[in-house]
Amino acid sequence: MHTRKAITEALQKLGVQTGDLLMVHASLKAIGPVEGGAETVVAALRSAVGPTGTVMGYASWDRSPYEETLNGARLDDEARRTWLPFDPATAGTYRGFGLLNQFLVQAPGARRSAHPDASMVAVGPLAETLTEPHELGHALGEGSPVERFVRLGGKALLLGAPLNSVTALHYAEAVADIPNKRW
């Protein structure tokens, strides 16, 4: 069973330092049993970056209409009338990106961006800088929290998550100058 101390020490051995800005992509299942569960992992991450560091995650939204409108599908009138609006203060996180982000959202001092499909969460001194503003344009491109993460020299941390889960890759796709690029 992993403890907060053991996880913090392992993160430091990986090169996580006090003052770092981390965007975490995690699979709690891959990490294995943790004493205290996801809250302990969040506490270990915060401990590893210290009081001057910031931990960030891709929260998204567990009730986003995105999945319902793939491949040109449209929400029917009843669904559009009754779909609850996104509220960053109360919305759950998208489980497909891992459960850890829900615990980041609930951490004391957490800030969450107001984008209804691509909300980001951050805890630490850069939290507000990273999460505000988050315009409705390209959610992960220019002017987004991910761009600010990149420009501030953030580090992507994969804890049992695959390489293709790195959100900053979407930023690179968005800003790449590629002729005839299509989304």
PDB file of N, CA and C in Angstrom, residues 36-137:
ATOM      1  N   GLY A  36      -5.552   6.047   1.895  1.00  0.00           N
ATOM      2  CA  GLY A  36      -6.274   7.311   1.813  1.00  0.00           C
ATOM      3  C   GLY A  36      -6.778   7.630   0.417  1.00  0.00           C
ATOM      4  N   GLY A  37      -6.479   6.796  -0.566  1.00  0.00           N
ATOM      5  CA  GLY A  37      -7.013   6.955  -1.918  1.00  0.00           C
ATOM      6  C   GLY A  37      -6.519   8.185  -2.663  1.00  0.00           C
ATOM      7  N   ALA A  38      -7.377   8.683  -3.544  1.00  0.00           N
ATOM      8  CA  ALA A  38      -7.018   9.791  -4.433  1.00  0.00           C
ATOM      9  C   ALA A  38      -6.631  11.059  -3.667  1.00  0.00           C
ATOM     10  N   GLU A  39      -7.255  11.290  -2.526  1.00  0.00           N
ATOM     11  CA  GLU A  39      -6.897  12.472  -1.728  1.00  0.00           C
ATOM     12  C   GLU A  39      -5.430  12.437  -1.330  1.00  0.00           C
ATOM     13  N   THR A  40      -4.924  11.258  -1.046  1.00  0.00           N
ATOM     14  CA  THR A  40      -3.514  11.111  -0.680  1.00  0.00           C
ATOM     15  C   THR A  40      -2.617  11.408  -1.871  1.00  0.00           C
ATOM     16  N   VAL A  41      -3.021  10.981  -3.055  1.00  0.00           N
ATOM     17  CA  VAL A  41      -2.227  11.268  -4.259  1.00  0.00           C
ATOM     18  C   VAL A  41      -2.167  12.778  -4.488  1.00  0.00           C
ATOM     19  N   VAL A  42      -3.302  13.466  -4.361  1.00  0.00           N
ATOM     20  CA  VAL A  42      -3.314  14.930  -4.502  1.00  0.00           C
ATOM     21  C   VAL A  42      -2.410  15.564  -3.450  1.00  0.00           C
ATOM     22  N   ALA A  43      -2.501  15.097  -2.216  1.00  0.00           N
ATOM     23  CA  ALA A  43      -1.656  15.643  -1.142  1.00  0.00           C
ATOM     24  C   ALA A  43      -0.179  15.411  -1.438  1.00  0.00           C
ATOM     25  N   ALA A  44       0.169  14.244  -1.978  1.00  0.00           N
ATOM     26  CA  ALA A  44       1.567  13.949  -2.316  1.00  0.00           C
ATOM     27  C   ALA A  44       2.054  14.846  -3.450  1.00  0.00           C
ATOM     28  N   LEU A  45       1.220  15.065  -4.443  1.00  0.00           N
ATOM     29  CA  LEU A  45       1.585  15.963  -5.546  1.00  0.00           C
ATOM     30  C   LEU A  45       1.838  17.372  -5.023  1.00  0.00           C
ATOM     31  N   ARG A  46       0.936  17.850  -4.182  1.00  0.00           N
ATOM     32  CA  ARG A  46       1.093  19.198  -3.627  1.00  0.00           C
ATOM     33  C   ARG A  46       2.318  19.281  -2.734  1.00  0.00           C
ATOM     34  N   SER A  47       2.588  18.224  -1.995  1.00  0.00           N
ATOM     35  CA  SER A  47       3.774  18.190  -1.147  1.00  0.00           C
ATOM     36  C   SER A  47       5.041  18.224  -1.995  1.00  0.00           C
ATOM     37  N   ALA A  48       5.038  17.487  -3.106  1.00  0.00           N
ATOM     38  CA  ALA A  48       6.227  17.426  -3.964  1.00  0.00           C
ATOM     39  C   ALA A  48       6.550  18.776  -4.605  1.00  0.00           C
ATOM     40  N   VAL A  49       5.524  19.554  -4.979  1.00  0.00           N
ATOM     41  CA  VAL A  49       5.782  20.866  -5.598  1.00  0.00           C
ATOM     42  C   VAL A  49       5.907  21.966  -4.547  1.00  0.00           C
ATOM     43  N   GLY A  50       5.502  21.670  -3.329  1.00  0.00           N
ATOM     44  CA  GLY A  50       5.629  22.634  -2.237  1.00  0.00           C
ATOM     45  C   GLY A  50       4.671  23.802  -2.363  1.00  0.00           C
ATOM     46  N   PRO A  51       4.771  24.749  -1.440  1.00  0.00           N
ATOM     47  CA  PRO A  51       3.834  25.875  -1.416  1.00  0.00           C
ATOM     48  C   PRO A  51       3.992  26.836  -2.593  1.00  0.00           C
ATOM     49  N   THR A  52       5.117  26.779  -3.281  1.00  0.00           N
ATOM     50  CA  THR A  52       5.323  27.666  -4.433  1.00  0.00           C
ATOM     51  C   THR A  52       5.022  26.976  -5.759  1.00  0.00           C
ATOM     52  N   GLY A  53       4.631  25.715  -5.718  1.00  0.00           N
ATOM     53  CA  GLY A  53       4.325  24.966  -6.937  1.00  0.00           C
ATOM     54  C   GLY A  53       2.833  24.866  -7.178  1.00  0.00           C
ATOM     55  N   THR A  54       2.481  24.506  -8.399  1.00  0.00           N
ATOM     56  CA  THR A  54       1.080  24.402  -8.800  1.00  0.00           C
ATOM     57  C   THR A  54       0.844  23.069  -9.499  1.00  0.00           C
ATOM     58  N   VAL A  55      -0.279  22.445  -9.170  1.00  0.00           N
ATOM     59  CA  VAL A  55      -0.694  21.189  -9.795  1.00  0.00           C
ATOM     60  C   VAL A  55      -1.943  21.480 -10.625  1.00  0.00           C
ATOM     61  N   MET A  56      -1.940  20.989 -11.850  1.00  0.00           N
ATOM     62  CA  MET A  56      -3.015  21.269 -12.805  1.00  0.00           C
ATOM     63  C   MET A  56      -3.527  19.964 -13.401  1.00  0.00           C
ATOM     64  N   GLY A  57      -4.804  19.936 -13.793  1.00  0.00           N
ATOM     65  CA  GLY A  57      -5.376  18.767 -14.446  1.00  0.00           C
ATOM     66  C   GLY A  57      -6.468  19.169 -15.419  1.00  0.00           C
ATOM     67  N   TYR A  58      -6.800  18.257 -16.313  1.00  0.00           N
ATOM     68  CA  TYR A  58      -7.855  18.466 -17.304  1.00  0.00           C
ATOM     69  C   TYR A  58      -9.143  17.892 -16.726  1.00  0.00           C
ATOM     70  N   ALA A  59     -10.032  18.758 -16.296  1.00  0.00           N
ATOM     71  CA  ALA A  59     -11.252  18.319 -15.614  1.00  0.00           C
ATOM     72  C   ALA A  59     -12.384  17.976 -16.575  1.00  0.00           C
ATOM     73  N   SER A  60     -12.577  18.776 -17.600  1.00  0.00           N
ATOM     74  CA  SER A  60     -13.695  18.656 -18.523  1.00  0.00           C
ATOM     75  C   SER A  60     -15.010  18.675 -17.729  1.00  0.00           C
ATOM     76  N   TRP A  61     -16.009  17.912 -18.157  1.00  0.00           N
ATOM     77  CA  TRP A  61     -17.318  17.953 -17.504  1.00  0.00           C
ATOM     78  C   TRP A  61     -18.017  16.620 -17.712  1.00  0.00           C
ATOM     79  N   ASP A  62     -18.551  16.072 -16.654  1.00  0.00           N
ATOM     80  CA  ASP A  62     -19.218  14.772 -16.754  1.00  0.00           C
ATOM     81  C   ASP A  62     -20.584  14.849 -17.429  1.00  0.00           C
ATOM     82  N   ARG A  63     -21.103  16.043 -17.673  1.00  0.00           N
ATOM     83  CA  ARG A  63     -22.410  16.204 -18.325  1.00  0.00           C
ATOM     84  C   ARG A  63     -22.307  16.994 -19.623  1.00  0.00           C
ATOM     85  N   SER A  64     -21.147  17.002 -20.237  1.00  0.00           N
ATOM     86  CA  SER A  64     -20.973  17.737 -21.485  1.00  0.00           C
ATOM     87  C   SER A  64     -21.847  17.141 -22.583  1.00  0.00           C
ATOM     88  N   PRO A  65     -22.519  17.986 -23.362  1.00  0.00           N
ATOM     89  CA  PRO A  65     -23.311  17.458 -24.473  1.00  0.00           C
ATOM     90  C   PRO A  65     -22.448  16.993 -25.650  1.00  0.00           C
ATOM     91  N   TYR A  66     -21.146  17.154 -25.548  1.00  0.00           N
ATOM     92  CA  TYR A  66     -20.245  16.798 -26.646  1.00  0.00           C
ATOM     93  C   TYR A  66     -20.469  15.367 -27.136  1.00  0.00           C
ATOM     94  N   GLU A  67     -20.472  14.413 -26.208  1.00  0.00           N
ATOM     95  CA  GLU A  67     -20.618  13.001 -26.589  1.00  0.00           C
ATOM     96  C   GLU A  67     -21.955  12.751 -27.290  1.00  0.00           C
ATOM     97  N   GLU A  68     -22.964  13.529 -26.919  1.00  0.00           N
ATOM     98  CA  GLU A  68     -24.297  13.348 -27.496  1.00  0.00           C
ATOM     99  C   GLU A  68     -24.400  13.917 -28.902  1.00  0.00           C
ATOM    100  N   THR A  69     -23.443  14.748 -29.301  1.00  0.00           N
ATOM    101  CA  THR A  69     -23.544  15.435 -30.588  1.00  0.00           C
ATOM    102  C   THR A  69     -22.429  15.051 -31.556  1.00  0.00           C
ATOM    103  N   LEU A  70     -21.768  13.945 -31.292  1.00  0.00           N
ATOM    104  CA  LEU A  70     -20.725  13.481 -32.210  1.00  0.00           C
ATOM    105  C   LEU A  70     -21.335  13.067 -33.545  1.00  0.00           C
ATOM    106  N   ASN A  71     -20.531  13.121 -34.576  1.00  0.00           N
ATOM    107  CA  ASN A  71     -20.933  12.686 -35.921  1.00  0.00           C
ATOM    108  C   ASN A  71     -22.168  13.416 -36.430  1.00  0.00           C
ATOM    109  N   GLY A  72     -22.310  14.687 -36.051  1.00  0.00           N
ATOM    110  CA  GLY A  72     -23.396  15.500 -36.574  1.00  0.00           C
ATOM    111  C   GLY A  72     -24.734  15.314 -35.890  1.00  0.00           C
ATOM    112  N   ALA A  73     -24.809  14.480 -34.872  1.00  0.00           N
ATOM    113  CA  ALA A  73     -26.077  14.292 -34.159  1.00  0.00           C
ATOM    114  C   ALA A  73     -26.464  15.598 -33.467  1.00  0.00           C
ATOM    115  N   ARG A  74     -27.765  15.796 -33.302  1.00  0.00           N
ATOM    116  CA  ARG A  74     -28.250  17.000 -32.630  1.00  0.00           C
ATOM    117  C   ARG A  74     -29.075  16.600 -31.415  1.00  0.00           C
ATOM    118  N   LEU A  75     -29.005  17.431 -30.405  1.00  0.00           N
ATOM    119  CA  LEU A  75     -29.862  17.207 -29.239  1.00  0.00           C
ATOM    120  C   LEU A  75     -31.292  17.549 -29.623  1.00  0.00           C
ATOM    121  N   ASP A  76     -32.251  16.754 -29.175  1.00  0.00           N
ATOM    122  CA  ASP A  76     -33.638  17.084 -29.468  1.00  0.00           C
ATOM    123  C   ASP A  76     -34.060  18.281 -28.613  1.00  0.00           C
ATOM    124  N   ASP A  77     -35.194  18.845 -28.948  1.00  0.00           N
ATOM    125  CA  ASP A  77     -35.663  20.059 -28.267  1.00  0.00           C
ATOM    126  C   ASP A  77     -35.799  19.861 -26.764  1.00  0.00           C
ATOM    127  N   GLU A  78     -36.329  18.719 -26.353  1.00  0.00           N
ATOM    128  CA  GLU A  78     -36.507  18.457 -24.920  1.00  0.00           C
ATOM    129  C   GLU A  78     -35.159  18.416 -24.204  1.00  0.00           C
ATOM    130  N   ALA A  79     -34.184  17.749 -24.789  1.00  0.00           N
ATOM    131  CA  ALA A  79     -32.851  17.672 -24.176  1.00  0.00           C
ATOM    132  C   ALA A  79     -32.226  19.057 -24.077  1.00  0.00           C
ATOM    133  N   ARG A  80     -32.372  19.871 -25.119  1.00  0.00           N
ATOM    134  CA  ARG A  80     -31.793  21.225 -25.077  1.00  0.00           C
ATOM    135  C   ARG A  80     -32.468  22.079 -24.010  1.00  0.00           C
ATOM    136  N   ARG A  81     -33.773  21.909 -23.855  1.00  0.00           N
ATOM    137  CA  ARG A  81     -34.501  22.702 -22.849  1.00  0.00           C
ATOM    138  C   ARG A  81     -34.126  22.310 -21.425  1.00  0.00           C
ATOM    139  N   THR A  82     -33.841  21.028 -21.208  1.00  0.00           N
ATOM    140  CA  THR A  82     -33.650  20.546 -19.838  1.00  0.00           C
ATOM    141  C   THR A  82     -32.193  20.316 -19.446  1.00  0.00           C
ATOM    142  N   TRP A  83     -31.270  20.451 -20.401  1.00  0.00           N
ATOM    143  CA  TRP A  83     -29.852  20.209 -20.095  1.00  0.00           C
ATOM    144  C   TRP A  83     -29.373  21.278 -19.125  1.00  0.00           C
ATOM    145  N   LEU A  84     -28.847  20.861 -18.007  1.00  0.00           N
ATOM    146  CA  LEU A  84     -28.367  21.821 -17.017  1.00  0.00           C
ATOM    147  C   LEU A  84     -27.114  22.524 -17.532  1.00  0.00           C
ATOM    148  N   PRO A  85     -27.000  23.823 -17.296  1.00  0.00           N
ATOM    149  CA  PRO A  85     -25.812  24.551 -17.750  1.00  0.00           C
ATOM    150  C   PRO A  85     -24.582  24.176 -16.925  1.00  0.00           C
ATOM    151  N   PHE A  86     -23.439  24.374 -17.532  1.00  0.00           N
ATOM    152  CA  PHE A  86     -22.173  24.102 -16.854  1.00  0.00           C
ATOM    153  C   PHE A  86     -21.931  25.141 -15.766  1.00  0.00           C
ATOM    154  N   ASP A  87     -21.584  24.680 -14.587  1.00  0.00           N
ATOM    155  CA  ASP A  87     -21.206  25.549 -13.477  1.00  0.00           C
ATOM    156  C   ASP A  87     -19.901  25.001 -12.911  1.00  0.00           C
ATOM    157  N   PRO A  88     -18.782  25.714 -13.108  1.00  0.00           N
ATOM    158  CA  PRO A  88     -17.502  25.182 -12.645  1.00  0.00           C
ATOM    159  C   PRO A  88     -17.446  24.931 -11.142  1.00  0.00           C
ATOM    160  N   ALA A  89     -18.314  25.575 -10.393  1.00  0.00           N
ATOM    161  CA  ALA A  89     -18.300  25.395  -8.935  1.00  0.00           C
ATOM    162  C   ALA A  89     -18.948  24.079  -8.505  1.00  0.00           C
ATOM    163  N   THR A  90     -19.819  23.521  -9.352  1.00  0.00           N
ATOM    164  CA  THR A  90     -20.546  22.323  -8.937  1.00  0.00           C
ATOM    165  C   THR A  90     -20.419  21.135  -9.892  1.00  0.00           C
ATOM    166  N   ALA A  91     -19.965  21.359 -11.099  1.00  0.00           N
ATOM    167  CA  ALA A  91     -19.920  20.297 -12.113  1.00  0.00           C
ATOM    168  C   ALA A  91     -18.925  19.204 -11.750  1.00  0.00           C
ATOM    169  N   GLY A  92     -19.311  17.971 -12.011  1.00  0.00           N
ATOM    170  CA  GLY A  92     -18.387  16.857 -11.850  1.00  0.00           C
ATOM    171  C   GLY A  92     -17.372  16.849 -12.982  1.00  0.00           C
ATOM    172  N   THR A  93     -16.310  16.111 -12.812  1.00  0.00           N
ATOM    173  CA  THR A  93     -15.287  16.011 -13.850  1.00  0.00           C
ATOM    174  C   THR A  93     -15.550  14.788 -14.717  1.00  0.00           C
ATOM    175  N   TYR A  94     -15.014  14.811 -15.918  1.00  0.00           N
ATOM    176  CA  TYR A  94     -15.186  13.707 -16.854  1.00  0.00           C
ATOM    177  C   TYR A  94     -14.337  12.525 -16.408  1.00  0.00           C
ATOM    178  N   ARG A  95     -14.985  11.406 -16.110  1.00  0.00           N
ATOM    179  CA  ARG A  95     -14.285  10.229 -15.580  1.00  0.00           C
ATOM    180  C   ARG A  95     -13.312   9.619 -16.581  1.00  0.00           C
ATOM    181  N   GLY A  96     -13.544   9.848 -17.870  1.00  0.00           N
ATOM    182  CA  GLY A  96     -12.652   9.312 -18.886  1.00  0.00           C
ATOM    183  C   GLY A  96     -11.241   9.858 -18.792  1.00  0.00           C
ATOM    184  N   PHE A  97     -11.081  10.985 -18.102  1.00  0.00           N
ATOM    185  CA  PHE A  97      -9.749  11.568 -17.902  1.00  0.00           C
ATOM    186  C   PHE A  97      -9.175  11.203 -16.541  1.00  0.00           C
ATOM    187  N   GLY A  98      -9.820  10.300 -15.849  1.00  0.00           N
ATOM    188  CA  GLY A  98      -9.322   9.833 -14.564  1.00  0.00           C
ATOM    189  C   GLY A  98     -10.037  10.487 -13.399  1.00  0.00           C
ATOM    190  N   LEU A  99     -10.110   9.769 -12.314  1.00  0.00           N
ATOM    191  CA  LEU A  99     -10.801  10.224 -11.111  1.00  0.00           C
ATOM    192  C   LEU A  99     -10.011  11.275 -10.336  1.00  0.00           C
ATOM    193  N   LEU A 100      -8.709  11.306 -10.518  1.00  0.00           N
ATOM    194  CA  LEU A 100      -7.871  12.224  -9.742  1.00  0.00           C
ATOM    195  C   LEU A 100      -8.311  13.677  -9.905  1.00  0.00           C
ATOM    196  N   ASN A 101      -8.756  14.057 -11.106  1.00  0.00           N
ATOM    197  CA  ASN A 101      -9.147  15.448 -11.342  1.00  0.00           C
ATOM    198  C   ASN A 101     -10.319  15.881 -10.471  1.00  0.00           C
ATOM    199  N   GLN A 102     -11.228  14.955 -10.152  1.00  0.00           N
ATOM    200  CA  GLN A 102     -12.334  15.305  -9.261  1.00  0.00           C
ATOM    201  C   GLN A 102     -11.802  15.684  -7.882  1.00  0.00           C
ATOM    202  N   PHE A 103     -10.761  15.010  -7.446  1.00  0.00           N
ATOM    203  CA  PHE A 103     -10.169  15.329  -6.147  1.00  0.00           C
ATOM    204  C   PHE A 103      -9.355  16.618  -6.211  1.00  0.00           C
ATOM    205  N   LEU A 104      -8.777  16.924  -7.370  1.00  0.00           N
ATOM    206  CA  LEU A 104      -8.114  18.227  -7.535  1.00  0.00           C
ATOM    207  C   LEU A 104      -9.143  19.351  -7.448  1.00  0.00           C
ATOM    208  N   VAL A 105     -10.291  19.166  -8.110  1.00  0.00           N
ATOM    209  CA  VAL A 105     -11.357  20.176  -8.077  1.00  0.00           C
ATOM    210  C   VAL A 105     -11.808  20.440  -6.645  1.00  0.00           C
ATOM    211  N   GLN A 106     -11.834  19.405  -5.819  1.00  0.00           N
ATOM    212  CA  GLN A 106     -12.316  19.526  -4.441  1.00  0.00           C
ATOM    213  C   GLN A 106     -11.240  19.973  -3.458  1.00  0.00           C
ATOM    214  N   ALA A 107     -10.007  20.100  -3.919  1.00  0.00           N
ATOM    215  CA  ALA A 107      -8.908  20.485  -3.023  1.00  0.00           C
ATOM    216  C   ALA A 107      -9.065  21.940  -2.583  1.00  0.00           C
ATOM    217  N   PRO A 108      -8.700  22.247  -1.346  1.00  0.00           N
ATOM    218  CA  PRO A 108      -8.767  23.635  -0.880  1.00  0.00           C
ATOM    219  C   PRO A 108      -7.944  24.553  -1.789  1.00  0.00           C
ATOM    220  N   GLY A 109      -8.551  25.667  -2.178  1.00  0.00           N
ATOM    221  CA  GLY A 109      -7.858  26.642  -3.015  1.00  0.00           C
ATOM    222  C   GLY A 109      -7.874  26.331  -4.497  1.00  0.00           C
ATOM    223  N   ALA A 110      -8.558  25.255  -4.907  1.00  0.00           N
ATOM    224  CA  ALA A 110      -8.602  24.893  -6.328  1.00  0.00           C
ATOM    225  C   ALA A 110      -9.368  25.939  -7.126  1.00  0.00           C
ATOM    226  N   ARG A 111      -8.893  26.182  -8.338  1.00  0.00           N
ATOM    227  CA  ARG A 111      -9.581  27.063  -9.288  1.00  0.00           C
ATOM    228  C   ARG A 111      -9.901  26.231 -10.518  1.00  0.00           C
ATOM    229  N   ARG A 112     -11.073  26.450 -11.078  1.00  0.00           N
ATOM    230  CA  ARG A 112     -11.491  25.707 -12.268  1.00  0.00           C
ATOM    231  C   ARG A 112     -11.908  26.683 -13.348  1.00  0.00           C
ATOM    232  N   SER A 113     -11.443  26.447 -14.557  1.00  0.00           N
ATOM    233  CA  SER A 113     -11.800  27.344 -15.653  1.00  0.00           C
ATOM    234  C   SER A 113     -13.263  27.141 -16.039  1.00  0.00           C
ATOM    235  N   ALA A 114     -13.815  28.136 -16.717  1.00  0.00           N
ATOM    236  CA  ALA A 114     -15.245  28.147 -17.003  1.00  0.00           C
ATOM    237  C   ALA A 114     -15.607  27.591 -18.375  1.00  0.00           C
ATOM    238  N   HIS A 115     -14.704  26.882 -19.032  1.00  0.00           N
ATOM    239  CA  HIS A 115     -15.040  26.299 -20.332  1.00  0.00           C
ATOM    240  C   HIS A 115     -15.919  25.067 -20.116  1.00  0.00           C
ATOM    241  N   PRO A 116     -17.089  24.994 -20.764  1.00  0.00           N
ATOM    242  CA  PRO A 116     -18.017  23.903 -20.481  1.00  0.00           C
ATOM    243  C   PRO A 116     -17.574  22.523 -20.953  1.00  0.00           C
ATOM    244  N   ASP A 117     -16.660  22.445 -21.894  1.00  0.00           N
ATOM    245  CA  ASP A 117     -16.227  21.124 -22.346  1.00  0.00           C
ATOM    246  C   ASP A 117     -14.783  20.816 -21.997  1.00  0.00           C
ATOM    247  N   ALA A 118     -13.970  21.837 -21.839  1.00  0.00           N
ATOM    248  CA  ALA A 118     -12.532  21.608 -21.641  1.00  0.00           C
ATOM    249  C   ALA A 118     -12.017  22.323 -20.402  1.00  0.00           C
ATOM    250  N   SER A 119     -12.800  22.309 -19.332  1.00  0.00           N
ATOM    251  CA  SER A 119     -12.361  23.026 -18.135  1.00  0.00           C
ATOM    252  C   SER A 119     -11.095  22.406 -17.557  1.00  0.00           C
ATOM    253  N   MET A 120     -10.246  23.273 -17.053  1.00  0.00           N
ATOM    254  CA  MET A 120      -8.999  22.872 -16.412  1.00  0.00           C
ATOM    255  C   MET A 120      -9.104  23.225 -14.937  1.00  0.00           C
ATOM    256  N   VAL A 121      -8.384  22.486 -14.105  1.00  0.00           N
ATOM    257  CA  VAL A 121      -8.346  22.762 -12.671  1.00  0.00           C
ATOM    258  C   VAL A 121      -6.895  22.957 -12.273  1.00  0.00           C
ATOM    259  N   ALA A 122      -6.669  23.874 -11.347  1.00  0.00           N
ATOM    260  CA  ALA A 122      -5.313  24.102 -10.843  1.00  0.00           C
ATOM    261  C   ALA A 122      -5.379  24.448  -9.367  1.00  0.00           C
ATOM    262  N   VAL A 123      -4.347  23.992  -8.644  1.00  0.00           N
ATOM    263  CA  VAL A 123      -4.213  24.271  -7.216  1.00  0.00           C
ATOM    264  C   VAL A 123      -2.798  24.768  -6.988  1.00  0.00           C
ATOM    265  N   GLY A 124      -2.687  25.942  -6.378  1.00  0.00           N
ATOM    266  CA  GLY A 124      -1.376  26.521  -6.109  1.00  0.00           C
ATOM    267  C   GLY A 124      -1.356  27.983  -6.501  1.00  0.00           C
ATOM    268  N   PRO A 125      -0.213  28.642  -6.344  1.00  0.00           N
ATOM    269  CA  PRO A 125      -0.139  30.081  -6.572  1.00  0.00           C
ATOM    270  C   PRO A 125      -0.419  30.518  -8.012  1.00  0.00           C
ATOM    271  N   LEU A 126      -0.287  29.635  -8.992  1.00  0.00           N
ATOM    272  CA  LEU A 126      -0.566  29.997 -10.386  1.00  0.00           C
ATOM    273  C   LEU A 126      -1.976  29.604 -10.825  1.00  0.00           C
ATOM    274  N   ALA A 127      -2.786  29.123  -9.907  1.00  0.00           N
ATOM    275  CA  ALA A 127      -4.108  28.591 -10.261  1.00  0.00           C
ATOM    276  C   ALA A 127      -4.961  29.600 -11.015  1.00  0.00           C
ATOM    277  N   GLU A 128      -5.074  30.807 -10.523  1.00  0.00           N
ATOM    278  CA  GLU A 128      -5.910  31.802 -11.191  1.00  0.00           C
ATOM    279  C   GLU A 128      -5.319  32.195 -12.536  1.00  0.00           C
ATOM    280  N   THR A 129      -4.018  32.395 -12.595  1.00  0.00           N
ATOM    281  CA  THR A 129      -3.348  32.743 -13.852  1.00  0.00           C
ATOM    282  C   THR A 129      -3.612  31.683 -14.913  1.00  0.00           C
ATOM    283  N   LEU A 130      -3.590  30.428 -14.514  1.00  0.00           N
ATOM    284  CA  LEU A 130      -3.770  29.330 -15.464  1.00  0.00           C
ATOM    285  C   LEU A 130      -5.214  29.163 -15.917  1.00  0.00           C
ATOM    286  N   THR A 131      -6.163  29.372 -15.035  1.00  0.00           N
ATOM    287  CA  THR A 131      -7.552  29.028 -15.348  1.00  0.00           C
ATOM    288  C   THR A 131      -8.400  30.183 -15.861  1.00  0.00           C
ATOM    289  N   GLU A 132      -7.937  31.405 -15.728  1.00  0.00           N
ATOM    290  CA  GLU A 132      -8.739  32.553 -16.170  1.00  0.00           C
ATOM    291  C   GLU A 132      -7.931  33.452 -17.082  1.00  0.00           C
ATOM    292  N   PRO A 133      -8.487  33.883 -18.194  1.00  0.00           N
ATOM    293  CA  PRO A 133      -9.771  33.471 -18.758  1.00  0.00           C
ATOM    294  C   PRO A 133      -9.634  32.163 -19.529  1.00  0.00           C
ATOM    295  N   HIS A 134     -10.764  31.570 -19.839  1.00  0.00           N
ATOM    296  CA  HIS A 134     -10.795  30.386 -20.703  1.00  0.00           C
ATOM    297  C   HIS A 134     -11.938  30.596 -21.689  1.00  0.00           C
ATOM    298  N   GLU A 135     -11.588  31.209 -22.808  1.00  0.00           N
ATOM    299  CA  GLU A 135     -12.576  31.578 -23.825  1.00  0.00           C
ATOM    300  C   GLU A 135     -13.170  30.337 -24.487  1.00  0.00           C
ATOM    301  N   LEU A 136     -14.293  30.540 -25.170  1.00  0.00           N
ATOM    302  CA  LEU A 136     -14.986  29.432 -25.808  1.00  0.00           C
ATOM    303  C   LEU A 136     -14.422  29.068 -27.174  1.00  0.00           C
ATOM    304  N   GLY A 137     -13.435  29.797 -27.670  1.00  0.00           N
ATOM    305  CA  GLY A 137     -12.820  29.456 -28.955  1.00  0.00           C
ATOM    306  C   GLY A 137     -12.152  28.104 -28.872  1.00  0.00           C
TER     307      GLY A 137
END
